[in-house]
Structures are given as C-alpha cells and as structure tokens.
Coordinates of C-alpha atoms and ligand atoms in Angstrom, one line a residue:
M993 CA 12.6 5.8 39.0
K994 CA 10.3 4.2 41.5
A995 CA 9.7 0.5 41.8
R996 CA 8.2 -2.1 44.1
I997 CA 10.1 -5.3 44.7
A998 CA 8.9 -8.4 46.5
V999 CA 11.7 -10.2 48.2
L1000 CA 11.3 -13.9 49.0
P1001 CA 14.4 -15.3 50.8
G1002 CA 12.9 -18.8 51.3
D1003 CA 14.8 -21.6 52.8
G1004 CA 18.3 -23.0 53.4
I1005 CA 21.0 -20.7 51.9
G1006 CA 18.2 -18.6 50.3
P1007 CA 18.2 -15.9 53.1
E1008 CA 22.1 -15.8 53.0
V1009 CA 22.4 -15.1 49.3
I1010 CA 19.4 -12.8 49.2
A1011 CA 20.9 -10.6 51.9
E1012 CA 23.8 -9.9 49.6
G1013 CA 21.5 -9.4 46.6
V1014 CA 19.5 -6.9 48.6
R1015 CA 22.5 -5.0 49.8
C1016 CA 23.8 -4.6 46.2
L1017 CA 20.3 -3.6 45.0
R1018 CA 20.0 -0.9 47.7
A1019 CA 23.4 0.4 47.0
L1020 CA 22.8 0.7 43.3
A1021 CA 19.4 2.4 43.9
E1022 CA 20.9 4.9 46.2
R1023 CA 23.8 5.6 44.0
H1024 CA 21.6 6.2 40.9
G1025 CA 18.7 7.9 42.7
H1026 CA 16.1 5.3 42.4
E1027 CA 13.4 4.7 45.0
L1028 CA 12.9 1.0 45.5
I1029 CA 10.4 -0.3 47.9
L1030 CA 11.5 -3.7 49.1
T1031 CA 9.1 -6.0 50.9
E1032 CA 10.3 -9.2 52.4
L1033 CA 7.7 -12.0 52.5
P1034 CA 7.5 -15.6 53.8
F1035 CA 7.7 -18.3 51.1
G1036 CA 8.5 -22.0 50.7
G1037 CA 9.2 -24.1 53.8
A1038 CA 9.6 -21.0 55.9
A1039 CA 6.0 -20.1 55.0
I1040 CA 4.8 -23.7 55.7
D1041 CA 6.2 -23.4 59.2
L1042 CA 4.6 -20.0 59.7
A1043 CA 1.3 -20.3 57.9
G1044 CA 0.8 -23.9 56.9
T1045 CA 1.2 -23.1 53.2
P1046 CA 4.2 -22.4 51.0
L1047 CA 2.6 -19.5 49.2
P1048 CA 0.5 -17.5 51.7
E1049 CA -2.2 -15.2 50.2
D1050 CA -0.4 -12.1 51.3
T1051 CA 2.9 -13.2 49.7
L1052 CA 1.1 -13.9 46.4
A1053 CA -0.8 -10.6 46.5
A1054 CA 2.5 -8.7 47.2
C1055 CA 4.2 -10.5 44.3
L1056 CA 1.3 -9.7 41.9
Q1057 CA 1.5 -6.0 42.9
A1058 CA 5.2 -5.8 42.6
D1059 CA 7.3 -4.7 39.5
A1060 CA 9.6 -7.7 40.2
V1061 CA 10.1 -10.6 42.5
L1062 CA 13.5 -11.6 43.9
L1063 CA 13.6 -15.1 45.2
G1064 CA 16.3 -17.1 47.0
A1065 CA 15.7 -20.8 47.1
I1066 CA 13.2 -23.1 48.7
G1067 CA 12.9 -26.7 50.1
G1068 CA 14.8 -28.9 52.5
P1069 CA 14.7 -32.2 54.2
K1070 CA 12.3 -30.9 56.9
W1071 CA 9.5 -30.6 54.3
S1072 CA 10.3 -33.4 51.9
A1073 CA 9.1 -36.6 53.6
P1074 CA 7.6 -38.9 50.9
E1075 CA 4.2 -38.7 52.7
A1076 CA 4.2 -34.9 52.9
T1077 CA 1.2 -33.4 51.2
V1078 CA 2.3 -29.7 51.5
R1079 CA 5.6 -29.0 49.9
P1080 CA 7.7 -25.9 49.3
E1081 CA 8.0 -26.7 45.6
Q1082 CA 4.2 -26.5 45.2
G1083 CA 4.5 -22.8 46.2
L1084 CA 7.2 -22.1 43.6
L1085 CA 5.2 -23.7 40.8
A1086 CA 2.0 -21.9 41.9
L1087 CA 3.9 -18.6 42.0
R1088 CA 5.4 -19.1 38.5
R1089 CA 1.9 -19.9 37.2
A1090 CA 0.2 -17.0 39.0
L1091 CA 2.8 -14.6 37.7
G1092 CA 2.4 -16.0 34.2
V1093 CA 6.2 -16.2 33.8
Y1094 CA 6.4 -18.8 31.1
A1095 CA 9.9 -17.9 29.8
N1096 CA 12.7 -18.8 32.0
L1097 CA 16.0 -17.3 30.8
R1098 CA 19.2 -19.0 32.1
P1099 CA 22.3 -17.5 30.7
V1100 CA 25.6 -19.5 31.0
K1101 CA 28.8 -17.7 30.5
V1102 CA 32.3 -18.8 31.4
H1103 CA 34.4 -16.3 33.2
P1104 CA 37.9 -16.5 31.9
A1105 CA 39.3 -16.5 35.4
L1106 CA 37.2 -19.6 36.2
L1107 CA 38.3 -21.8 33.4
G1108 CA 40.0 -24.0 36.0
A1109 CA 37.0 -24.1 38.3
S1110 CA 35.0 -26.5 36.1
T1111 CA 35.6 -30.3 36.1
L1112 CA 35.8 -30.0 32.3
K1113 CA 38.9 -29.2 30.3
P1114 CA 39.5 -25.4 29.9
Q1115 CA 39.9 -25.7 26.1
V1116 CA 36.4 -27.1 25.8
L1117 CA 35.0 -24.1 27.8
E1118 CA 36.7 -21.2 26.1
G1119 CA 34.2 -18.8 24.6
V1120 CA 31.1 -20.4 26.1
D1121 CA 28.3 -17.9 26.1
L1122 CA 24.8 -19.5 25.7
L1123 CA 21.3 -18.8 26.8
F1124 CA 18.8 -21.4 27.8
V1125 CA 15.1 -20.5 27.4
R1126 CA 13.2 -23.0 29.4
E1127 CA 9.4 -23.2 29.2
L1128 CA 8.3 -22.7 32.8
T1129 CA 4.6 -22.9 33.3
G1130 CA 3.6 -26.1 31.3
G1131 CA 4.5 -29.7 30.6
I1132 CA 4.8 -32.5 33.1
Y1133 CA 5.3 -30.1 36.0
F1134 CA 1.7 -29.0 35.8
G1135 CA -0.1 -32.0 34.4
E1136 CA -2.4 -34.2 36.4
K1137 CA -0.7 -36.4 39.0
R1138 CA -2.1 -39.6 40.3
R1139 CA -1.0 -42.2 42.8
E1140 CA -2.5 -45.6 43.0
P1141 CA -1.3 -48.3 45.4
D1142 CA 0.8 -50.0 42.7
S1143 CA 1.3 -47.2 40.1
A1144 CA 1.8 -43.5 39.6
T1145 CA 1.1 -41.1 36.8
D1146 CA 2.3 -37.7 35.7
V1147 CA 0.7 -36.2 32.6
C1148 CA 2.6 -34.1 30.2
T1149 CA 0.6 -31.7 28.0
Y1150 CA 1.5 -28.8 25.8
T1151 CA -0.8 -26.6 23.7
V1152 CA 0.1 -25.0 20.4
A1153 CA -0.2 -21.6 22.0
E1154 CA 2.2 -22.5 24.8
I1155 CA 4.8 -23.7 22.4
E1156 CA 4.3 -20.7 20.0
R1157 CA 4.9 -18.1 22.7
I1158 CA 8.1 -19.7 24.1
V1159 CA 9.6 -20.3 20.7
R1160 CA 8.9 -16.6 19.8
A1161 CA 10.4 -15.4 23.1
A1162 CA 13.6 -17.5 22.3
A1163 CA 13.7 -16.3 18.7
R1164 CA 13.5 -12.6 19.8
L1165 CA 16.5 -13.2 22.1
A1166 CA 18.4 -15.1 19.4
Q1167 CA 17.7 -12.2 17.1
K1168 CA 19.8 -9.9 19.3
R1169 CA 22.6 -12.5 19.7
R1170 CA 24.2 -14.9 17.1
R1171 CA 21.0 -15.8 15.4
K1172 CA 21.3 -19.5 16.1
L1173 CA 18.5 -21.3 17.8
V1174 CA 18.5 -24.9 18.9
S1175 CA 15.2 -26.4 19.8
I1176 CA 15.5 -29.4 22.1
D1177 CA 12.9 -32.2 22.3
K1178 CA 12.4 -36.0 22.4
S1179 CA 10.3 -36.2 19.3
N1180 CA 11.4 -39.8 18.6
V1181 CA 9.4 -40.9 21.6
L1182 CA 7.0 -38.2 22.9
E1183 CA 3.9 -36.8 21.2
T1184 CA 4.3 -33.5 23.0
S1185 CA 7.7 -33.3 21.4
R1186 CA 6.4 -34.0 17.9
L1187 CA 4.0 -31.1 18.4
W1188 CA 6.8 -29.0 19.8
R1189 CA 9.0 -29.6 16.8
A1190 CA 6.2 -28.9 14.3
V1191 CA 5.3 -25.7 15.9
A1192 CA 8.9 -24.5 16.3
T1193 CA 9.6 -25.3 12.7
R1194 CA 6.5 -23.3 11.5
I1195 CA 7.1 -20.3 13.8
M1196 CA 10.7 -20.0 12.8
R1197 CA 10.1 -20.5 9.1
T1198 CA 7.3 -17.9 8.9
E1199 CA 8.3 -15.3 11.5
F1200 CA 12.1 -15.6 11.9
P1201 CA 13.5 -16.8 8.6
Q1202 CA 16.8 -15.0 9.3
I1203 CA 17.5 -17.2 12.3
A1204 CA 19.1 -20.6 11.8
L1205 CA 17.0 -23.3 13.5
E1206 CA 18.3 -26.7 14.5
H1207 CA 16.4 -29.4 16.2
M1208 CA 18.1 -31.7 18.7
L1209 CA 17.0 -34.7 20.7
V1210 CA 17.4 -34.1 24.4
D1211 CA 19.8 -37.0 25.0
S1212 CA 22.0 -35.8 22.2
A1213 CA 21.8 -32.2 23.4
A1214 CA 23.0 -33.4 26.9
M1215 CA 26.1 -34.9 25.2
H1216 CA 26.8 -32.0 22.8
L1217 CA 26.6 -29.5 25.7
I1218 CA 29.7 -30.8 27.2
R1219 CA 31.4 -31.9 24.0
R1220 CA 31.2 -28.6 22.2
P1221 CA 29.4 -26.0 24.4
S1222 CA 30.8 -22.9 22.6
D1223 CA 28.9 -23.9 19.5
F1224 CA 25.6 -23.1 21.2
D1225 CA 23.9 -19.7 21.3
V1226 CA 20.2 -19.8 22.2
L1227 CA 18.5 -23.1 23.2
V1228 CA 14.8 -23.5 23.7
T1229 CA 13.2 -26.4 25.4
E1230 CA 10.3 -27.6 27.5
N1231 CA 10.0 -27.4 31.3
M1232 CA 11.6 -30.6 32.6
F1233 CA 14.3 -30.9 29.9
G1234 CA 15.3 -27.3 30.7
D1235 CA 15.5 -28.0 34.4
I1236 CA 17.8 -30.9 33.8
L1237 CA 20.0 -29.4 31.1
T1238 CA 20.6 -26.2 32.9
D1239 CA 22.0 -28.0 36.0
E1240 CA 24.3 -29.7 33.6
A1241 CA 25.2 -26.5 31.9
S1242 CA 26.0 -24.8 35.2
M1243 CA 29.2 -27.0 35.3
L1244 CA 30.3 -25.1 32.2
A1245 CA 30.5 -22.0 34.3
G1246 CA 32.1 -23.9 37.1
S1247 CA 29.4 -24.0 39.8
L1248 CA 25.7 -24.2 40.2
G1249 CA 26.1 -21.2 42.5
L1250 CA 27.0 -18.8 39.6
L1251 CA 23.9 -19.1 37.4
P1252 CA 21.1 -16.5 37.5
S1253 CA 17.7 -16.7 36.0
A1254 CA 14.9 -14.4 34.9
S1255 CA 11.4 -15.7 34.4
L1256 CA 9.3 -13.5 32.2
G1257 CA 5.7 -13.3 30.9
E1258 CA 3.9 -10.8 28.7
G1259 CA 4.6 -7.6 30.6
T1260 CA 7.8 -6.4 32.3
R1261 CA 7.1 -8.0 35.6
G1262 CA 9.5 -10.9 36.3
L1263 CA 10.6 -13.4 38.8
Y1264 CA 14.4 -13.6 39.5
E1265 CA 16.1 -16.4 41.2
P1266 CA 19.5 -18.2 41.2
I1267 CA 19.1 -21.6 39.5
H1268 CA 20.5 -23.4 42.5
G1269 CA 18.5 -24.9 45.3
S1270 CA 18.4 -24.3 49.1
A1271 CA 21.6 -26.4 49.7
P1272 CA 20.6 -27.6 53.2
D1273 CA 24.0 -29.2 53.5
I1274 CA 25.8 -25.8 53.7
A1275 CA 22.9 -23.7 55.0
G1276 CA 23.8 -21.4 57.9
R1277 CA 27.5 -21.7 57.3
G1278 CA 27.9 -18.5 55.4
I1279 CA 29.8 -20.1 52.5
A1280 CA 27.1 -20.2 49.8
N1281 CA 28.0 -18.5 46.5
P1282 CA 26.0 -15.3 46.2
C1283 CA 26.9 -14.7 42.6
G1284 CA 23.9 -16.4 41.1
T1285 CA 21.7 -14.1 43.1
L1286 CA 23.7 -11.0 42.4
L1287 CA 23.5 -11.8 38.6
S1288 CA 19.8 -12.4 39.0
V1289 CA 19.5 -8.9 40.5
A1290 CA 21.2 -7.6 37.4
L1291 CA 18.7 -9.4 35.2
L1292 CA 15.9 -7.8 37.4
L1293 CA 17.3 -4.3 36.8
R1294 CA 17.6 -5.0 33.1
H1295 CA 14.3 -6.8 32.3
S1296 CA 11.8 -5.5 34.8
L1297 CA 13.1 -2.0 35.6
G1298 CA 14.7 -1.1 32.3
L1299 CA 17.9 -0.1 34.1
E1300 CA 20.5 -1.4 31.6
R1301 CA 23.3 0.8 32.9
E1302 CA 22.9 -0.4 36.5
A1303 CA 22.5 -4.0 35.4
A1304 CA 25.7 -3.9 33.4
A1305 CA 27.5 -2.2 36.3
L1306 CA 26.5 -5.0 38.6
E1307 CA 27.6 -7.6 36.1
R1308 CA 30.9 -6.0 35.7
A1309 CA 31.4 -5.7 39.5
V1310 CA 30.6 -9.4 40.0
S1311 CA 33.1 -10.3 37.2
A1312 CA 35.8 -8.0 38.6
A1313 CA 35.4 -9.3 42.1
I1314 CA 35.7 -12.9 40.9
E1315 CA 38.7 -12.0 38.9
Q1316 CA 40.4 -10.6 42.0
G1317 CA 39.8 -13.8 43.8
A1318 CA 36.6 -13.0 45.7
R1319 CA 35.5 -16.6 45.7
T1320 CA 33.4 -18.9 47.9
P1321 CA 34.7 -22.5 48.3
D1322 CA 32.7 -23.9 45.3
I1323 CA 34.9 -21.8 42.9
A1324 CA 38.1 -21.2 44.9
A1325 CA 41.3 -21.9 43.1
K1326 CA 43.4 -24.8 44.3
G1327 CA 45.3 -23.7 47.4
A1328 CA 43.7 -20.3 47.5
R1329 CA 41.7 -19.1 50.4
A1330 CA 38.0 -19.2 50.0
I1331 CA 35.9 -16.3 51.5
S1332 CA 32.4 -16.1 52.8
T1333 CA 29.1 -15.2 51.2
R1334 CA 29.2 -11.9 53.0
E1335 CA 32.8 -11.1 52.0
V1336 CA 32.0 -11.8 48.3
G1337 CA 29.0 -9.5 48.6
E1338 CA 31.3 -6.9 50.1
A1339 CA 33.9 -7.3 47.4
V1340 CA 31.2 -6.8 44.7
L1341 CA 29.9 -3.7 46.6
A1342 CA 33.4 -2.3 46.7
K1343 CA 33.6 -2.7 42.9
L1344 CA 30.3 -1.0 42.5
Ligands
IPM2268 C1 14.7 -24.9 39.5 C2 14.3 -25.9 40.6 C3 12.8 -26.0 40.7 C4 12.3 -26.6 39.3 C5 12.3 -26.9 41.8 C6 12.8 -26.4 43.2 C7 10.8 -27.0 41.8 O1 15.0 -27.1 40.4 O2 14.2 -23.8 39.5 O3 15.4 -25.3 38.6 O4 12.4 -27.8 39.1 O5 11.9 -25.8 38.5
MN2269 MN1 16.4 -27.1 38.8

C-alpha cells in the first residue's frame, strides 16, 4: 500500500523518540512492501523559534493531506513563561481540532515482565488491560478563557452531539472487548457532567443494550483505578478528566514513557502520539523511553493504514524486547543495566 505520513518531532525528547518510531516504521514498510512517504515538519516550540507560531500553515496543510500524523511531544521551559502569549500547547490543541480527532484512545496494559517496575504492588496490577477513551476536542480546553486583574475564567461547554459521538466511539470499542463501559464524570457538581451522564445513559440504553454501563464520579474513579485496576475494561470521559486519569493510569504500566495514544475522528486519518510530554529534564541525554512512540506507530498502522498484521508484529517486538531486558532507566529492573533510547529502538528492530 501507499500512504502519506506527516511526522512532527516537536520539542524536548520528542525528536529522540520519534527517530526510533520512524526507523521501525520504515523497516516495517520495507519488509512488507509498503510505500510510505514520510514528511518531517516543524511543530510546537521548535516551530515558534522557526516561524513564530507553534502550528505553521505548511505543517497544518501537510497534516490535513496526510493519511496519518505521528507526533513526538511539545513544550518546555523556554516557551512557558507565565506572560507568554504564544505557547506550544496552543499548536497541539489547534491541530487536534483541525484534524477533528475527538476520540483519544489510550490503552493501558501491564507487561508481565514489568510488574515490578510500578510503584504499586504486583498483585494489584496482574491482568490490567484497559482502554481510556478521552474526549479530545471539547470541554474546558476549548472554552472561552478570560483574565482580569483579580480573576480568571475558563469555560467548560459540551454539546449533546459531542457527547453522543464520543460515547458511541467508546461503546464500539467496548463491543469488541469485554463489553464493560465505565463513564466518568462529576455530575454531583458540574452541569456539563449531568448532561454527559444523561446522554451516555440514553445512547447506551438505546444503541448498545448488550454493553454494561456504569457511571463513576471522577474522584472515585481516580481511587478505584489504583485500588482494583483489573476490573476496568473501557472507560470514557471528558477532555480534562481523561488527561489527568491517564497520567495516573500510566503508573499501572510502570512508566509514563510506555503509553501510546491514537486520536481519531470520523474517517481513518488519525494523530498518534505517546502520552508523555517533552521531558525537558532528560532531553538530549538519549535515555527517554521510546516504547510509547513505538506503540503509537503500531496504533497508526492499525487504525489509519489498516495494517493489522504489521501493527501486531510491532507490538510483539516491543513486548519481546522489554522481556529481554531492553529497558531505559524509567523501567530498568533494580540493579540491571539500563540502555539508551537508540538501543531500545535497535532491540525492537532486531525482534522485527
Ligand atoms: C496530553 C498532554 C496535552 C494535553 C498538553 C501538552 C496540552 O498533556 O496529550 O495529555 O493536556 O492534552
Ligand atoms: Mn496529559
């Protein structure tokens, strides 16, 4: 097959992990006879330095024309002064909006060999295999923002249509898994959450009666996620709750550096990025964990290119490499030698 992929390395450790993702992607394409056209584009802080804006027109145009977008990470102290008016994060939100990728899939699986890498007890983590579906293009991230001398305002809005489509997306995924959906909100306080709960209840009752739906308040969900994580299958929630809970959930897997994500809209075009940030504290040292990016590449192959076989092969290769001890410092076993970003990439390539 032939496909066009826009590659946005971004800032901090972004370029380091993306380099490994691109190498694996090229290797797979060559091996299976696919013609991939990869175009690297400036984005985030790097684009602010270059063009004065985090999402230059050419970058956006290339992303809109691509079959998929692969993104590293953005942001850093250089661009986050409180008085800054142009921020890398604005570019990311604008890109998600422009691509219409409202459904952010964040799978969390515990690798048996990494049961000891988490700060949580191994017996709590056994069998964890859950999927967060985070609403990505609405809510407080996109509402009106105001700043007065002695106050500030962020508006949170959700429409019925926005809630319907994300609940449907989550339900379709739950259908193919264990048919259990937990919808997370704060309906005891927020009006948007009361609407969310009403819409989720109606959609599930009328369109997906075979899926068990449970509502959970976000504070309680945060607790249950670490108390009994293996009980969860698919979780659906609004933008900011999803952001917070998935960082929490990453510790089930053992490291923020392990988690991939796929952001999807109506078609097959998607945006793929590890859920971690640009990690300025370790940038340039070659020790960032590339697994979140490699697993994001697998999601790209699966969801945007329809290459299930290649996707599964890459996931198996990552898993086998980890099993054999190919680990960056964030997940290295006690006393074991940690290896570099590049070496982990190489180990995964060898498995491929
Ligand atoms: C994420 C990140 C972003 C978000 C930031 C960088 C804007 O934390 O993808 O989880 O909050 O969505
Ligand atoms: Mn986040």
